[in-house]
Amino acid sequence: MKTKPIILKLGGSVITHKEKPLTINNGAIRRLAYEISQANVSPLVIVHGGGSFGHPIAKAYRINEGFKDSSQMMGFSKTHQAMTKLNAMVLDALISHNIPAVAVQPSSFIITKSDRIKTIDNKVVKKLIETGFVPVLYGDAVLDSDKGFAILSGDQLVSSLATQLAAECIIVGVDVDGLYTSDPKKDKTAKLIQHITLQELKKIQHEVKEATATVTDVTGGMLGKISELIPAVEAGISVLIVNALKPDNVYKTLKGQEVVGTLIE
Amino acid sequence: MKTKPIILKLGGSVITHKEKPLTINNGAIRRLAYEISQANVSPLVIVHGGGSFGHPIAKAYRINEGFKDSSQMMGFSKTHQAMTKLNAMVLDALISHNIPAVAVQPSSFIITKSDRIKTIDNKVVKKLIETGFVPVLYGDAVLDSDKGFAILSGDQLVSSLATQLAAECIIVGVDVDGLYTSDPKKDKTAKLIQHITLQELKKIQHEVKEATATVTDVTGGMLGKISELIPAVEAGISVLIVNALKPDNVYKTLKGQEVVGTLIE
């Protein structure tokens, strides 16, 4: 590979309306496709989340608990199908903006072990990048060698791909400005953490872990997402969290311009 | 694996309207999903063709010639995307008939070499079968280690899967009754060959090859399709060609009942 790829994560809360099952945020997807085409960076790998496509079905059939009874089988099929459809809509937007995007279905080549990716054979993703394509992967319902099946989150996939492809950086597009001191959707005094080191992050993570017996993640769930990315940060890959619902943020971040957000390094 | 899987191929001419670009034969797909659910055979692997989804785009961008110039890149993206969408429609029909079908994207784990599958890592397909799912694969635009990219036909995929999974048999659903002595769509005197041995098939194939300098495949293209399946027949797997546009044919064939068609063994 000539240069290191940028890994762009598009959160499920950005590309779908999280509260409405199976509803995409068409405006956001089209705008993001336009921003990505204008930024025109290469090599680029895109990973998107499930939002209101994957999560409600997966939850209803308890896919994350693994294969416990045959009534879950149709749930696995339906979760997988919902993600394939969401992915097709993302691909439609990217292709219509002349981005040579190619869908790569995680469940076709990844089998997890107790929810975790052990090894990935990245030959297709690598060759797509080398050829000049933009591989597009996503959180997916996958087979699991211990549990029968599992949910592979887009965040775990991003971390694994970034490490194995020795990524330049990871850009995480979410529906808030970054990591806050408390949940910005509930607490108006919440302060954005614009820069955080791995050491500081681990300290907060530890404090939250200590507290989870009584309270939920004070950051509004962002810390949990970030935790998946720690292995990549440990491998020297910086992570930028930006609000992808705000126009131009993803464009500017791809171009290396300054954007309000959280930088982890 | 407990028992040997049946591989069911659904031709592009059956599930799409071949003359109208990007048009599915919704009635046929829904009826076939119903027949497959009623037959309720297990293990089962389904492979479908591209019909009017994959072929027109692949042809326009000369994807089968390999990567020659960058103008073909969007063509590869679009061909792949068209196949993903057709596959999603097939999956919708299967899932709505309560078949635990799971899409497996060939291009995510197969890289051909000069148009041919060299090795496939079938671990996902095998594990899906073992878990009780019905894997659904399809002809796809794939990366090629020699040509950059290539078109992997559903027929080549069927032959490869059947051999590697030691299939019980291959059922090929097409838009004619089977292999004829001449093209049944043009020649009213064409006779259906109801039974043919591997030796006889190779003899006809040789004669057609000798003649192709001046005439086209007299059987109306069926012989070309069958040729891809010869390796599977050589491995002892029988092939049944039936008209999948005629109601009950696929159901009866799956149940082992007699149907008008061509048996190769």
Coordinates of N, CA and C in Angstrom, one line a residue, chain A residues 67 73-74 76-78 80-81 84-85 88 91-92 95 98-105 107-111 123-124 127-128 131-133 143-145 148-149, chain B residues 67 73-74 76-78 80-81 84-85 88 91-92 95 98-105 107-111 123-124 127-128 131-133 143-145 148-149:
Chain A
F67 N -26.6 -18.0 20.3 CA -27.7 -18.9 19.8 C -28.1 -19.8 21.0
M73 N -33.3 -17.8 15.2 CA -32.7 -18.0 13.8 C -33.2 -16.9 12.8
M74 N -34.6 -16.8 12.8 CA -35.1 -15.8 11.9 C -34.7 -14.4 12.3
F76 N -31.7 -13.6 13.5 CA -30.3 -13.4 12.9 C -30.5 -13.1 11.4
S77 N -31.3 -13.9 10.7 CA -31.5 -13.6 9.3 C -32.0 -12.1 9.1
K78 N -33.0 -11.7 9.9 CA -33.6 -10.4 9.7 C -32.6 -9.3 10.1
H80 N -29.3 -9.4 9.9 CA -28.3 -9.3 8.8 C -28.9 -8.7 7.6
Q81 N -30.1 -9.0 7.3 CA -30.8 -8.4 6.1 C -31.0 -6.9 6.3
T84 N -27.7 -5.3 5.6 CA -27.4 -5.3 4.2 C -28.2 -4.2 3.5
K85 N -29.4 -4.0 3.9 CA -30.3 -2.9 3.2 C -29.8 -1.5 3.5
A88 N -26.8 -0.9 1.6 CA -27.1 -0.6 0.2 C -27.5 0.8 0.0
L91 N -24.4 2.9 0.1 CA -23.6 2.7 -1.1 C -24.3 3.5 -2.3
D92 N -25.6 3.5 -2.3 CA -26.3 4.3 -3.4 C -25.9 5.7 -3.3
I95 N -22.1 6.1 -4.4 CA -21.9 5.8 -5.9 C -22.5 7.0 -6.7
N98 N -20.2 9.6 -7.3 CA -19.0 9.1 -8.1 C -17.9 8.6 -7.2
I99 N -18.2 8.1 -6.0 CA -17.1 7.5 -5.2 C -17.1 6.0 -5.5
P100 N -15.9 5.5 -5.9 CA -15.8 4.1 -6.3 C -15.9 3.1 -5.0
A101 N -17.1 3.2 -4.4 CA -17.3 2.5 -3.2 C -17.7 1.0 -3.4
V102 N -17.2 0.1 -2.6 CA -17.6 -1.3 -2.8 C -17.9 -1.9 -1.4
A103 N -19.2 -2.4 -1.3 CA -19.6 -3.0 0.0 C -18.8 -4.3 0.3
V104 N -18.4 -4.4 1.5 CA -17.7 -5.6 1.9 C -18.5 -6.1 3.2
Q105 N -19.1 -7.3 3.1 CA -20.0 -7.8 4.1 C -19.2 -8.5 5.2
S107 N -19.9 -10.3 7.8 CA -20.3 -11.7 8.2 C -19.9 -12.7 7.2
S108 N -19.5 -12.3 5.9 CA -19.1 -13.2 4.9 C -17.6 -13.7 5.1
F109 N -16.9 -13.0 6.0 CA -15.5 -13.4 6.1 C -15.0 -13.3 7.6
I110 N -15.8 -12.9 8.5 CA -15.4 -12.8 9.9 C -16.3 -13.7 10.8
I111 N -15.7 -14.6 11.5 CA -16.4 -15.3 12.6 C -15.7 -14.9 13.9
K123 N -7.6 -9.7 3.1 CA -7.0 -9.6 1.7 C -7.9 -8.9 0.8
V124 N -9.3 -9.0 0.9 CA -10.2 -8.3 0.0 C -10.1 -6.8 0.2
K127 N -6.8 -5.4 -1.0 CA -6.7 -5.3 -2.5 C -7.7 -4.3 -3.0
L128 N -8.8 -4.1 -2.4 CA -9.7 -3.0 -2.9 C -9.0 -1.7 -2.7
T131 N -6.4 -1.2 -5.3 CA -6.9 -0.9 -6.6 C -7.5 0.5 -6.8
G132 N -7.7 1.1 -5.6 CA -8.3 2.5 -5.7 C -9.7 2.6 -5.2
F133 N -10.3 1.5 -4.8 CA -11.7 1.5 -4.4 C -11.8 2.0 -2.9
L143 N -21.4 -14.9 12.7 CA -21.3 -16.2 13.3 C -20.2 -16.1 14.4
D144 N -20.4 -16.9 15.5 CA -19.4 -16.8 16.6 C -19.0 -18.3 17.0
S145 N -17.8 -18.5 17.0 CA -17.3 -19.9 17.3 C -17.7 -20.5 18.6
G148 N -22.3 -19.3 18.8 CA -23.2 -19.6 17.7 C -23.3 -18.4 16.8
F149 N -23.8 -17.3 17.3 CA -23.7 -16.0 16.6 C -23.6 -14.8 17.6
Chain B
F67 N -9.4 -5.0 -15.3 CA -9.2 -3.6 -15.0 C -8.2 -3.0 -16.1
M73 N -13.9 1.8 -13.0 CA -14.0 1.6 -11.6 C -15.5 1.8 -11.1
M74 N -16.1 2.9 -11.6 CA -17.5 3.1 -11.1 C -18.4 1.9 -11.6
F76 N -17.5 -1.2 -11.8 CA -17.3 -2.3 -10.9 C -18.2 -2.1 -9.7
S77 N -18.1 -0.8 -9.1 CA -18.9 -0.5 -8.0 C -20.4 -0.7 -8.3
K78 N -20.9 -0.2 -9.4 CA -22.3 -0.3 -9.8 C -22.8 -1.7 -10.1
H80 N -21.5 -4.5 -8.7 CA -21.5 -5.1 -7.4 C -22.8 -4.6 -6.6
Q81 N -23.0 -3.3 -6.7 CA -24.2 -2.8 -6.0 C -25.5 -3.3 -6.5
T84 N -25.9 -6.8 -5.2 CA -26.3 -6.7 -3.7 C -27.8 -6.5 -3.6
K85 N -28.3 -5.5 -4.4 CA -29.7 -5.2 -4.4 C -30.6 -6.3 -4.8
A88 N -30.7 -8.7 -2.1 CA -31.6 -8.3 -1.0 C -33.1 -8.6 -1.3
L91 N -33.6 -12.3 -0.8 CA -33.6 -12.5 0.7 C -34.9 -12.1 1.3
D92 N -35.4 -10.9 0.9 CA -36.7 -10.5 1.4 C -37.8 -11.6 1.2
I95 N -37.0 -14.7 3.5 CA -37.3 -14.4 4.9 C -38.8 -14.3 5.2
N98 N -40.3 -17.3 6.0 CA -39.8 -18.0 7.2 C -38.6 -18.9 7.0
I99 N -37.9 -18.7 5.9 CA -36.7 -19.5 5.6 C -35.5 -18.7 6.3
P100 N -34.7 -19.4 7.2 CA -33.6 -18.7 7.8 C -32.4 -18.5 6.9
A101 N -32.7 -17.6 5.9 CA -31.7 -17.4 4.8 C -30.7 -16.3 5.2
V102 N -29.5 -16.5 4.9 CA -28.4 -15.5 5.2 C -27.6 -15.2 4.0
A103 N -27.6 -13.9 3.6 CA -26.8 -13.6 2.4 C -25.3 -13.7 2.7
V104 N -24.6 -14.3 1.7 CA -23.1 -14.4 1.8 C -22.6 -13.7 0.5
Q105 N -21.8 -12.7 0.7 CA -21.4 -11.9 -0.5 C -20.1 -12.5 -1.0
S107 N -17.9 -11.6 -3.3 CA -16.7 -10.7 -3.4 C -16.0 -10.4 -2.1
S108 N -16.7 -10.6 -1.0 CA -16.1 -10.3 0.3 C -15.1 -11.4 0.7
F109 N -15.1 -12.5 0.1 CA -14.1 -13.6 0.5 C -13.5 -14.3 -0.6
I110 N -13.9 -14.0 -1.9 CA -13.3 -14.7 -3.0 C -12.6 -13.7 -3.9
I111 N -11.3 -14.1 -4.2 CA -10.5 -13.3 -5.2 C -10.2 -14.4 -6.3
K123 N -15.4 -21.4 5.2 CA -15.7 -21.6 6.7 C -17.1 -21.0 7.1
V124 N -17.4 -19.8 6.5 CA -18.7 -19.2 6.9 C -19.9 -20.0 6.3
K127 N -20.3 -23.2 8.3 CA -20.8 -22.9 9.7 C -22.3 -22.5 9.6
L128 N -22.6 -21.8 8.6 CA -24.0 -21.4 8.4 C -24.9 -22.6 8.3
T131 N -25.2 -24.6 11.4 CA -26.1 -23.9 12.4 C -27.6 -24.0 12.0
G132 N -27.8 -24.4 10.8 CA -29.2 -24.6 10.3 C -29.7 -23.5 9.4
F133 N -28.8 -22.6 9.0 CA -29.2 -21.5 8.1 C -29.1 -21.9 6.7
L143 N -12.8 -9.2 -7.2 CA -11.4 -8.9 -7.5 C -10.7 -10.1 -8.1
D144 N -9.7 -9.8 -9.0 CA -9.0 -10.9 -9.6 C -7.5 -10.6 -9.5
S145 N -6.7 -11.6 -9.1 CA -5.3 -11.4 -8.8 C -4.5 -11.1 -10.1
G148 N -7.2 -7.7 -12.1 CA -7.7 -6.6 -11.4 C -9.1 -6.9 -10.8
F149 N -10.0 -7.1 -11.8 CA -11.3 -7.6 -11.4 C -11.9 -8.5 -12.4

